[in-house]
XYZ file of C-alpha atoms in Angstrom:
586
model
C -30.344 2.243 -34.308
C -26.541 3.096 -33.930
C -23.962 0.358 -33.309
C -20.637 0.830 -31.756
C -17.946 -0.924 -33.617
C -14.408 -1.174 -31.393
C -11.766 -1.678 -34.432
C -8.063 -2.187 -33.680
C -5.607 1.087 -34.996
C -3.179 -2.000 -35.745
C -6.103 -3.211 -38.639
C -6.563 -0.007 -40.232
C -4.514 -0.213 -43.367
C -4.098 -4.125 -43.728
C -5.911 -5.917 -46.764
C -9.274 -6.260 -47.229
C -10.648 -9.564 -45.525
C -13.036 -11.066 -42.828
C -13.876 -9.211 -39.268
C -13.271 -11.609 -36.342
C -14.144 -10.366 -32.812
C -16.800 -10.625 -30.233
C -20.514 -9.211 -30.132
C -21.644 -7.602 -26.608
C -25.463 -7.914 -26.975
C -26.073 -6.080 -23.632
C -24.171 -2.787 -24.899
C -24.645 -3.738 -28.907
C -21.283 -3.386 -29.782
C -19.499 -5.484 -31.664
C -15.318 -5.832 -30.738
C -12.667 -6.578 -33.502
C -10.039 -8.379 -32.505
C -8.322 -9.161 -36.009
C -8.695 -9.558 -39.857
C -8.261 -12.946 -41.783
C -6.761 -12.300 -44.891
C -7.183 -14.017 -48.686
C -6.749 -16.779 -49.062
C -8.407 -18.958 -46.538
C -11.475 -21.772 -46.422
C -14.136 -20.987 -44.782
C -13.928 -24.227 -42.572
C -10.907 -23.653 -41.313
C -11.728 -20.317 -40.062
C -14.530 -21.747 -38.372
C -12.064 -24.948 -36.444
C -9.429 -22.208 -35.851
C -12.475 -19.922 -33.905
C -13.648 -22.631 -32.389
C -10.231 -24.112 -31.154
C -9.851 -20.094 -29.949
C -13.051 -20.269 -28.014
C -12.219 -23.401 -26.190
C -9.214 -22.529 -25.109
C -9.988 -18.725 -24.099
C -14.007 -19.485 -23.004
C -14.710 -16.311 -24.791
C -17.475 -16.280 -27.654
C -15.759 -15.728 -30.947
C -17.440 -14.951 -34.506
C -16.829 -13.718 -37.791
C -18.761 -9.829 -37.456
C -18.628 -9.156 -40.991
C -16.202 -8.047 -44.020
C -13.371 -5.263 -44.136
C -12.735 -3.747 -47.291
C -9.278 -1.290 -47.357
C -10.007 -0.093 -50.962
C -13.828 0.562 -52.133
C -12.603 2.282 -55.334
C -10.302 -0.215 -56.807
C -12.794 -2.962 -55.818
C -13.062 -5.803 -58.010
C -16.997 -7.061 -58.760
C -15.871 -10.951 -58.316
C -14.730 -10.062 -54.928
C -17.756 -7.453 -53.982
C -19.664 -10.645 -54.720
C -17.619 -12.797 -52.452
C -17.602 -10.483 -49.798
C -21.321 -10.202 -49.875
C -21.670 -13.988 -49.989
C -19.464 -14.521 -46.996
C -22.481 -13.280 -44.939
C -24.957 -16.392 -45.438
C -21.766 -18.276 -44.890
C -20.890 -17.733 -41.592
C -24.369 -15.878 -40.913
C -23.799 -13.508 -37.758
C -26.457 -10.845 -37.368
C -25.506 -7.768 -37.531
C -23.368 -8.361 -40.479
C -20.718 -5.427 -40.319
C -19.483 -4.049 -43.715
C -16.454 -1.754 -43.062
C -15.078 -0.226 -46.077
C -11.822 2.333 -46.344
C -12.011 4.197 -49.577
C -7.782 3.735 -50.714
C -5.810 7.225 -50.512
C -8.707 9.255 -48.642
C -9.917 9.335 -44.851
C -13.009 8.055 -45.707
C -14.789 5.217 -44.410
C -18.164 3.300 -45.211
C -19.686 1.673 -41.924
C -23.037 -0.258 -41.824
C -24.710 -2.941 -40.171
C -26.970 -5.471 -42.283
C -29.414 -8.069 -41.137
C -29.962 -11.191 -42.816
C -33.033 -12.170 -40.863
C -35.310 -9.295 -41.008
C -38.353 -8.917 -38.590
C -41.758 -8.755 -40.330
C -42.259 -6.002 -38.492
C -42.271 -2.728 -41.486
C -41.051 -0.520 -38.635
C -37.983 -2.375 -38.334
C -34.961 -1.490 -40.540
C -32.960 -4.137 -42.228
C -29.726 -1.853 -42.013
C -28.141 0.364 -39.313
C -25.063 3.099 -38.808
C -22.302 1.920 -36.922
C -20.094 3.983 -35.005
C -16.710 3.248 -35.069
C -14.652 3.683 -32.501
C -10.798 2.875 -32.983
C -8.612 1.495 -30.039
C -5.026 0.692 -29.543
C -5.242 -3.034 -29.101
C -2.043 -3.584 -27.017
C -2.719 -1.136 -24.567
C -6.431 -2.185 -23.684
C -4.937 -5.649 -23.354
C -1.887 -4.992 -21.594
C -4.054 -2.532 -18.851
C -6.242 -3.528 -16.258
C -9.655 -1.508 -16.006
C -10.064 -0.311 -12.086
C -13.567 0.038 -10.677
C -14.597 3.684 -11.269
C -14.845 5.899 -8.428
C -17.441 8.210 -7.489
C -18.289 10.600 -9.400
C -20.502 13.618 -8.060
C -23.791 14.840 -10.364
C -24.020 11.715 -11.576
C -26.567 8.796 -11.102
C -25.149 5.277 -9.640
C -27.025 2.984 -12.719
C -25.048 5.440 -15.450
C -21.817 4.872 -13.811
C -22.316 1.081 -13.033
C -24.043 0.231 -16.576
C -20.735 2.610 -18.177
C -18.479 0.390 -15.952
C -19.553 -2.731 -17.113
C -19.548 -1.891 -21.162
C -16.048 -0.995 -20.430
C -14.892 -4.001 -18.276
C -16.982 -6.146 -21.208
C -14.909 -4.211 -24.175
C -11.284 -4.897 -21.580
C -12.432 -8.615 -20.670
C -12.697 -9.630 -23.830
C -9.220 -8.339 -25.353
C -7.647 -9.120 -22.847
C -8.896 -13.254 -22.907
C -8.375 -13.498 -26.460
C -4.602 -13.761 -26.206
C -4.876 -17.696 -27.635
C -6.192 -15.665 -30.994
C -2.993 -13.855 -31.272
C -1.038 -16.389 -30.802
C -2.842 -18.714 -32.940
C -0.592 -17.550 -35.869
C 2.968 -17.774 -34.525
C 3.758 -20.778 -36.317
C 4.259 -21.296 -40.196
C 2.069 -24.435 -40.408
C -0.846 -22.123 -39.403
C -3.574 -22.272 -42.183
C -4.896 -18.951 -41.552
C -3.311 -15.870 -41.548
C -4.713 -13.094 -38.941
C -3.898 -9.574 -38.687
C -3.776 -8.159 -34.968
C -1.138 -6.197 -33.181
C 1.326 -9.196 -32.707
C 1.261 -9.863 -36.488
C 4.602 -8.569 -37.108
C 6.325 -10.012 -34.640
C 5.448 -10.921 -30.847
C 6.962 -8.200 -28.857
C 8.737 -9.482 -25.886
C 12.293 -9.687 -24.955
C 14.931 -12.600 -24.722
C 15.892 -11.840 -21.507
C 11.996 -11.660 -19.879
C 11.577 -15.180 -21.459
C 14.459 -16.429 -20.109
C 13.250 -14.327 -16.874
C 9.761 -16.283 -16.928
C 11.459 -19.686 -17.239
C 13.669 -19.511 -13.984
C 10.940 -17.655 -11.889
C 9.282 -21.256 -11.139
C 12.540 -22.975 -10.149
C 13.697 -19.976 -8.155
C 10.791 -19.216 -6.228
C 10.616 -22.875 -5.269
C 14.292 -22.442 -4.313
C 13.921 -19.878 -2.299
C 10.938 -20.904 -0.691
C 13.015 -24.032 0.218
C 15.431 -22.039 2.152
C 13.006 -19.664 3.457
C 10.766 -22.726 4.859
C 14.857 -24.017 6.158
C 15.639 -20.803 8.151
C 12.105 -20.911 9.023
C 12.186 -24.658 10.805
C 15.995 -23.897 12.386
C 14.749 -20.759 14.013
C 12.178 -22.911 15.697
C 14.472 -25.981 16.247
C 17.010 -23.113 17.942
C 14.374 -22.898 20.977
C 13.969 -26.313 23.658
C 10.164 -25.167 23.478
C 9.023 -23.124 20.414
C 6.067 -21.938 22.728
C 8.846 -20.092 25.011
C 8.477 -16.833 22.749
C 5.027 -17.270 23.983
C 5.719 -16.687 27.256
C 5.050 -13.351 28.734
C 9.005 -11.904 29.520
C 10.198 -13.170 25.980
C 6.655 -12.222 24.160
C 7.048 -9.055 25.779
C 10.688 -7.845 25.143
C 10.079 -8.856 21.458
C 7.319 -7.267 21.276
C 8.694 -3.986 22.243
C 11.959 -4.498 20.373
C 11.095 -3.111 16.775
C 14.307 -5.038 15.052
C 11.926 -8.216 16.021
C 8.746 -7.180 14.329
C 10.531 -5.700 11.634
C 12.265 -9.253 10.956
C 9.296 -11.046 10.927
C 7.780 -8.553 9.149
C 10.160 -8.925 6.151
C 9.967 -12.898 6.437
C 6.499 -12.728 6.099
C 6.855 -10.757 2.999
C 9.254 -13.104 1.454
C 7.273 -15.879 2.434
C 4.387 -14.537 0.645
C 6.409 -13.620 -2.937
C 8.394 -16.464 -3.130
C 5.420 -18.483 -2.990
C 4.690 -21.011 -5.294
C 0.766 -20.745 -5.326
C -0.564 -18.405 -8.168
C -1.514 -15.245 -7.972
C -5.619 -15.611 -8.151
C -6.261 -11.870 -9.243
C -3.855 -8.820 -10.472
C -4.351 -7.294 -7.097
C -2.501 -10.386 -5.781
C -0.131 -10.036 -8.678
C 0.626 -6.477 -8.348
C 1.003 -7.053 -4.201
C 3.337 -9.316 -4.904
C 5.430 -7.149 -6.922
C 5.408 -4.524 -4.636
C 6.580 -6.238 -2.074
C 9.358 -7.589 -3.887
C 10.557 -4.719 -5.359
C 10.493 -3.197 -1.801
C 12.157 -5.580 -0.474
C 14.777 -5.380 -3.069
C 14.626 -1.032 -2.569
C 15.258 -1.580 0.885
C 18.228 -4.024 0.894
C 20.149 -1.511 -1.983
C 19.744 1.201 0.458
C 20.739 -1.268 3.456
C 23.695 -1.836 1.409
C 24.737 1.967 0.889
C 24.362 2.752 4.368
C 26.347 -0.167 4.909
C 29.208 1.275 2.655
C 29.002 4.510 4.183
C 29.252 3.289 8.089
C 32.322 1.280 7.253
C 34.183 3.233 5.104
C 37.030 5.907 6.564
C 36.332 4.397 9.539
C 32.805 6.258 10.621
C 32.139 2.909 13.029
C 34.877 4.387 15.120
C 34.232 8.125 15.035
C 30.378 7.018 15.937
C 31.938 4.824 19.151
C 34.469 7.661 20.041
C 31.075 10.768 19.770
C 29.343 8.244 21.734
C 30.416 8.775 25.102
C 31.061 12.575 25.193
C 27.325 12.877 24.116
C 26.100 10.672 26.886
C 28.166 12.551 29.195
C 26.971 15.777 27.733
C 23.100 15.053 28.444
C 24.026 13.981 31.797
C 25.774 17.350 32.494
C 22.547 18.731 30.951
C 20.103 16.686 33.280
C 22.628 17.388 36.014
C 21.848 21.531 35.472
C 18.362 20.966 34.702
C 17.893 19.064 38.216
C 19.579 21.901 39.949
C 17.679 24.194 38.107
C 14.360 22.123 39.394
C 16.059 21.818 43.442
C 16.410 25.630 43.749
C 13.784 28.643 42.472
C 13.033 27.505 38.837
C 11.669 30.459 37.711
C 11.335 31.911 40.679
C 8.686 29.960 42.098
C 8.107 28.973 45.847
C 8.636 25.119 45.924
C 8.338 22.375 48.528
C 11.818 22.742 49.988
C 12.340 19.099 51.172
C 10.218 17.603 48.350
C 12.158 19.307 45.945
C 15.286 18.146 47.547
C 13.843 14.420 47.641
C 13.132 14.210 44.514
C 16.499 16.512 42.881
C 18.318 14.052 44.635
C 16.402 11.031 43.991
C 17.099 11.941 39.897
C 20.349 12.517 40.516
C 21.085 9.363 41.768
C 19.434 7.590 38.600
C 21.829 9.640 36.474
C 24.970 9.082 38.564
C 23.835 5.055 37.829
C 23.469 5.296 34.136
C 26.462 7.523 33.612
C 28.375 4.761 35.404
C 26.913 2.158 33.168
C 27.512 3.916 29.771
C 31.473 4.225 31.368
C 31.281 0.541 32.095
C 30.247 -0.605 28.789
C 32.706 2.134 26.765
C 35.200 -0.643 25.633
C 32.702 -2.510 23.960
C 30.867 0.221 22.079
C 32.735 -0.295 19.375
C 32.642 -3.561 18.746
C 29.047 -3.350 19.163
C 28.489 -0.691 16.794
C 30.351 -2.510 14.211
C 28.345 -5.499 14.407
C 24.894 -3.976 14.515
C 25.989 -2.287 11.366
C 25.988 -5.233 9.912
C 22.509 -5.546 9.872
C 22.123 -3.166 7.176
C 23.079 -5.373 4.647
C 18.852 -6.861 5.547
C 18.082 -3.388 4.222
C 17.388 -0.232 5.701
C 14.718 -0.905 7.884
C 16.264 -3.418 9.650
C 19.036 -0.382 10.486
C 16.272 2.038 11.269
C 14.672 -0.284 13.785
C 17.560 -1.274 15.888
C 18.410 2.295 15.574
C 14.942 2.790 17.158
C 15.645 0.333 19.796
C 19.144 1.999 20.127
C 17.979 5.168 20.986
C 15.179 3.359 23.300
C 17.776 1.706 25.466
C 20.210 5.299 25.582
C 17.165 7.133 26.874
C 15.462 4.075 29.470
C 16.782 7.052 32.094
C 14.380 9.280 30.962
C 11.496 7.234 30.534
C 12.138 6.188 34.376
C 12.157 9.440 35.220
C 8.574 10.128 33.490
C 7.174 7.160 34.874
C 8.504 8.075 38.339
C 7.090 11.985 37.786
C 4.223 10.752 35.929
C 2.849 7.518 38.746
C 3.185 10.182 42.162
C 1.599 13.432 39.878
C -1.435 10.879 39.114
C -1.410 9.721 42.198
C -1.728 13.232 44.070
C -4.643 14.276 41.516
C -6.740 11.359 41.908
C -6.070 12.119 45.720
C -7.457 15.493 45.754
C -10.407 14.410 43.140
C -11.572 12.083 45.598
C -11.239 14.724 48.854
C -12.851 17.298 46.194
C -15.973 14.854 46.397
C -15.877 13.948 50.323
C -16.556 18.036 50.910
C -19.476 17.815 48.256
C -20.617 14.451 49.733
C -20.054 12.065 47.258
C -18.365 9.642 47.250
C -17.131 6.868 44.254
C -19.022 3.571 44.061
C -16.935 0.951 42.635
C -19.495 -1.948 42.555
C -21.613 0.243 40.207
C -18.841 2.333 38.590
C -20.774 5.936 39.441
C -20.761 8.800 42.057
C -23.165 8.632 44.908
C -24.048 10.438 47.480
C -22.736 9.493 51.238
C -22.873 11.364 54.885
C -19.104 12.092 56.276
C -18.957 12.461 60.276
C -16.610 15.634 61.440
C -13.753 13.257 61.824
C -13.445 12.379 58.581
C -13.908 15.840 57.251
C -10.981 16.868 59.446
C -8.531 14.504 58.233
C -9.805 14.854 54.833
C -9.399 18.568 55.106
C -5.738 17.910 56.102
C -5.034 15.701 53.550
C -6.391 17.939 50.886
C -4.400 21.413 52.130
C -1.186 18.969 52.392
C -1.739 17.612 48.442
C -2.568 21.116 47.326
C 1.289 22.451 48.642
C 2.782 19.379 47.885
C 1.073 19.807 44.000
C 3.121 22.226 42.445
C 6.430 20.835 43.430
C 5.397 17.557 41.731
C 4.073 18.946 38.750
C 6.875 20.985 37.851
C 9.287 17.795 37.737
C 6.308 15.966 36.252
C 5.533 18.695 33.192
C 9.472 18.896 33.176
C 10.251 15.037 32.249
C 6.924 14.859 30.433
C 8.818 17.295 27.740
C 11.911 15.397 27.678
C 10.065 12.135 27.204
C 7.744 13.412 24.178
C 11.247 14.561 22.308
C 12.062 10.837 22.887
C 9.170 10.002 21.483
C 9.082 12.284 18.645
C 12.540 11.120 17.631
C 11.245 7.268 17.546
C 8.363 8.438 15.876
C 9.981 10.109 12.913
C 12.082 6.664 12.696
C 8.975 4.735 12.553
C 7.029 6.692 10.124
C 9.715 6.792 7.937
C 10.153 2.768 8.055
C 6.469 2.673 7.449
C 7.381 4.797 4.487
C 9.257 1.835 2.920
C 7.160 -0.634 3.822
C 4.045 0.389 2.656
C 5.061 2.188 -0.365
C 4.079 0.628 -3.745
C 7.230 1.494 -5.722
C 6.089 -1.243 -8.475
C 3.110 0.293 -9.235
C 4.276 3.838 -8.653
C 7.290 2.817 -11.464
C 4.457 1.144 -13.893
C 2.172 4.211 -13.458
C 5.398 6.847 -14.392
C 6.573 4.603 -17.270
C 3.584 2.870 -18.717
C 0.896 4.679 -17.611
C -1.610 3.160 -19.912
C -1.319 -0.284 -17.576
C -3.115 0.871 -14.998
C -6.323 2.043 -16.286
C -9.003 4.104 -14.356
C -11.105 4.671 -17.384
C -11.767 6.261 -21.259
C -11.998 8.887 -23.254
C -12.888 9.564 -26.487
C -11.758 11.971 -28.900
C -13.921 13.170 -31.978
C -11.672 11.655 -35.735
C -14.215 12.281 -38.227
C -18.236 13.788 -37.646
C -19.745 15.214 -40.787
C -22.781 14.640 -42.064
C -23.401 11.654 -44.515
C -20.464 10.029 -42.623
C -20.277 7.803 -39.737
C -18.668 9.222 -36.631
C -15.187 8.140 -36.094
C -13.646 7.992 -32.173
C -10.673 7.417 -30.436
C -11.050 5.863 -27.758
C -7.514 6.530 -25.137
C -7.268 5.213 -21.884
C -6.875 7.614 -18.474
C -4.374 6.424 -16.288
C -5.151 6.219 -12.473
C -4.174 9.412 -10.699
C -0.933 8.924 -8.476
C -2.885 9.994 -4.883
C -5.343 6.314 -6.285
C -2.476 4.360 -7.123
C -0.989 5.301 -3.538
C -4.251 4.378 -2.209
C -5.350 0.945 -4.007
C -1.864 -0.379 -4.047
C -0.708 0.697 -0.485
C 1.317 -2.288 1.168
C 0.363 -3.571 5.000
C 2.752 -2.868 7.417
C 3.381 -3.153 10.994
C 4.468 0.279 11.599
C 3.402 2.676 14.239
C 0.465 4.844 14.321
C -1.075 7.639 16.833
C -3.173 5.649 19.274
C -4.599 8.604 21.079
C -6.684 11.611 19.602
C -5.427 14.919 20.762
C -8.472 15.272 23.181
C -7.709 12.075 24.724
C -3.723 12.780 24.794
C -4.134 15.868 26.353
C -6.702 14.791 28.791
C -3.819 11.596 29.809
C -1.131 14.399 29.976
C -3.630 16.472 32.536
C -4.142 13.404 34.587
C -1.218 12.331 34.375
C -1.518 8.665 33.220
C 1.012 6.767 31.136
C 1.084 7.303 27.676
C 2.581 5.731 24.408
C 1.478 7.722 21.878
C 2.507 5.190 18.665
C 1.739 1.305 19.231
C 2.139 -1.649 16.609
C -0.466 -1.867 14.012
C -1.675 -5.357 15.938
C -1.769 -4.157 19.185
C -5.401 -3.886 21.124
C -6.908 -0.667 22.276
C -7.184 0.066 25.533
């Protein structure tokens, strides 16, 4: 039988002494986690592994001897070594042996209680398999993903050795710090033995994260209650008009949005898991992301006075889609393309837009003194980061347009009503007719009245159709170039928000810490020899990181499938292609 040893790179040229570690019956390995060195008393190793094992809930035991020089071996202490195994009595008894000045090693596994079976052997090869101790227990093992050709018990029995082998370095951080202190009366060998490798200022970092959070969840939990104390009735946001317009306003949701974030990292309740953990700090370095390039857009809108040049472009742009409309609607009132139109439709309608344009024109003119000082107060709003500027530039661009999106509701409510029109005059000449109790076409007997003035009713629709089409195809365009504006601006906040720039950062500089599984590299296989590995860890791929660590946010989203947009667009009923994340379907 072959045993798999796990022995710390850190351990590999310290003195000889005793193995401490963990044994993993189920995958019969045995896991060093450090070397006690000469001198020491056997009971004290023993109170300091039991202390350990208390503290940690993790099963610690003395595995066996380590021996860094065979050659130069002294008898007295091959004896003591050998005698150390009734002492502590662990079966197997691991006797791992480093010949001084070669690459040789001498790995076996003894037991001490022998079956009386004659088949069974009283001694076995190990196979060791080095590991670097402070990555395994700085990196947290994912759940492996699915691997083709290969069977689901393979995979899930592989999986757990290697979250067994992870678990327990990573819960026997009371071991190394067991030492830390002179008083200590053993002395340990691990990968903190040197030193403990951290830095003054993430100490000092740790220490004020308590009292800050709770700080800022003070004020948070402040702003919180005065936003509510601001409204007679906090239920008035409730209310359809207000529930609506904030609703549709994407500064709102992208406010509360953000407080919900900071609600959720300046929390004083622990993180239960390192999902929550690594959440958190993707949200808060989002957060902080977003505000730095808030603050550079800020510097950039109010430096050599852009907030002016924006006001001043302003109004010759609005006044330069209006000419545009203006031609377009002329266009529309005479041949467009040389086709045969409605005459006095066409007019109705040319004028009828015309009007709307005259109105809004008039309004932009009426509000052109205060453009400025407008503009140089929303800009202030950049300073709450960048996608607070990208949504009221959303809603901006929502309120310069409300023109056209009247104009493709107007085009858009009389093109659906003149198809539904003919749809149902289609089915009076085929003698059907719709049945709304039961929601299906049925069959029905017309008298020759009703034919007639359903005949004349269907030749008027069928003139009347083209005329109304063209304006409604026409304004259709214009409002899905809206739309694909506001999109862009919303996918690209969603961007922000949902991108895991903590994780993304940890996976670039440290890839080791997030772990998607192992490999092992051949040291040392000849024969007579046990086989030496190296066991290295395989980061998670970038596309899984982007995946698994992928933050929620409200942003937009296609609501429609192609089929079902283009089938709207043909019929003519209202669409809005990108909705809030927490909006129902229709």
């Amino acid at each position: 039988m072959v045993l798999k040893a796990f022995f710390p790179t850190c351990c590999a040229s310290v003195d000889s002494g005793l193995l401490v570690g963990r044994w993993v019956p189920e995958q019969s390995a045995a896991v060093v986690l450090a070397v006690v060195h000469f001198p020491f008393i056997p009971i004290q190793v023993k109170e300091l592994l039991a202390q350990v094992q208390q503290a940690s809930q993790l099963g610690m035991a003395v595995l066996g001897t380590w021996c860094h020089c065979q050659q130069e071996l002294e008898e007295s202490l091959g004896h003591f070594l050998e005698g150390l195994g009734t002492i502590f009595s662990h079966d197997p008894w691991l006797q791992l042996c480093r010949e001084k000045g070669t690459r040789c090693w001498s790995c076996k596994a003894i037991y001490h209680q022998v079956s009386s079976s004659p088949d069974t052997p009283s001694e076995d090869q190990v196979m060791l398999i080095f590991y670097d101790q402070r990555k395994v227990l700085l990196s947290w093992l994912h759940p492996p993903m699915t691997v083709p050709n290969c069977q689901a018990g393979d995979v899930t029995a592989s999986a757990r050795g290697l979250a067994a082998i992870f678990d327990t370095v990573s819960r026997s951080k009371m071991l190394f710090h067991s030492d830390r202190f002179d008083e200590s009366p053993v002395r340990l060998s691990h990968w903190q033995s040197e030193g403990v490798e951290a830095s003054i200022l993430v100490e000092l970092a740790k220490w004020a994260s308590g009292p800050v959070c709770l700080l800022v969840a003070s004020m948070l939990s402040i702003i919180s209650a005065a936003v509510s104390a601001l409204c007679v009735l906090p239920r008035l946001w409730n209310l359809w008009p207000l529930s609506f317009i904030r609703s549709k306003l994407s500064a709102c949701e992208q406010l509360r949005h953000r407080l919900e974030q900071l609600s959720l990292v300046f929390s004083t309740q622990k993180a239960q898991s390192p999902t929550q953990l690594m959440r958190k700090a993707n949200m808060l370095v989002s957060v902080l992301v977003d505000v730095a390039l808030g603050l550079l857009l800020l510097s950039w809108l109010y430096s050599n006075d852009r907030i002016g040049q924006l006001a001043n472009a302003l109004i010759p742009g609005a006044d330069r889609v209006a000419e545009e409309l203006q031609h377009l609607l002329q266009w529309l009132m005479g041949a467009p393309a040389g086709l045969k139109m409605n005459r006095a439709l066409d007019q109705v309608l040319g004028r009828f837009f015309l009007y709307h344009i005259h109105l809004w024109i008039s309004y932009i003119h009426l509000m052109s003194p205060f453009i400025e000082h407008i503009l140089w107060h929303v800009g202030l709003s950049a300073c709450l980061g960048l996608t607070i500027a990208l949504s009221i530039l959303s809603d901006i661009i929502a309120l310069l347009t409300f023109h056209i999106y009247c104009f493709y509701v107007y085009g858009a409510r009389l093109y659906c009503l003149k198809i539904y029109g003919l749809s149902s005059l289609w089915r009076l000449f085929r003698g059907k007719k719709w049945n709304v109790l039961r929601q299906r076409v049925d069959s029905c007997s017309y008298d020759l009245d009703q034919l007639f003035i359903g005949t004349l009713l269907f030749t008027i629709l069928i003139f009347l159709l083209p005329t109304t089409a063209l304006y409604y195809l026409v304004f259709t365009l214009l409002r899905l170039l809206v739309v694909t504006v506001q999109g862009l601006i919303h996918l690209l906040m969603d961007f922000i928000n949902s991108l895991p720039l903590y994780s993304l950062g940890l996976r670039l500089c440290r890839p080791y810490r997030l772990a998607a599984g192992v490999k092992f590299r051949v040291l040392e296989q000849e024969a007579g020899r046990p086989l030496r590995l190296l066991m290295q860890i395989n980061p998670l791929p970038y596309s899984l990181v982007l995946c698994t660590y992928r933050l929620p946010s409200y942003g937009c989203h296609p609501k429609h499938s192609w089929s079902s947009l283009c089938c709207k667009l043909f019929l003519g009923e209202l669409i809005y292609p990108w909705r809030q994340r927490g909006d129902k379907q229709d």
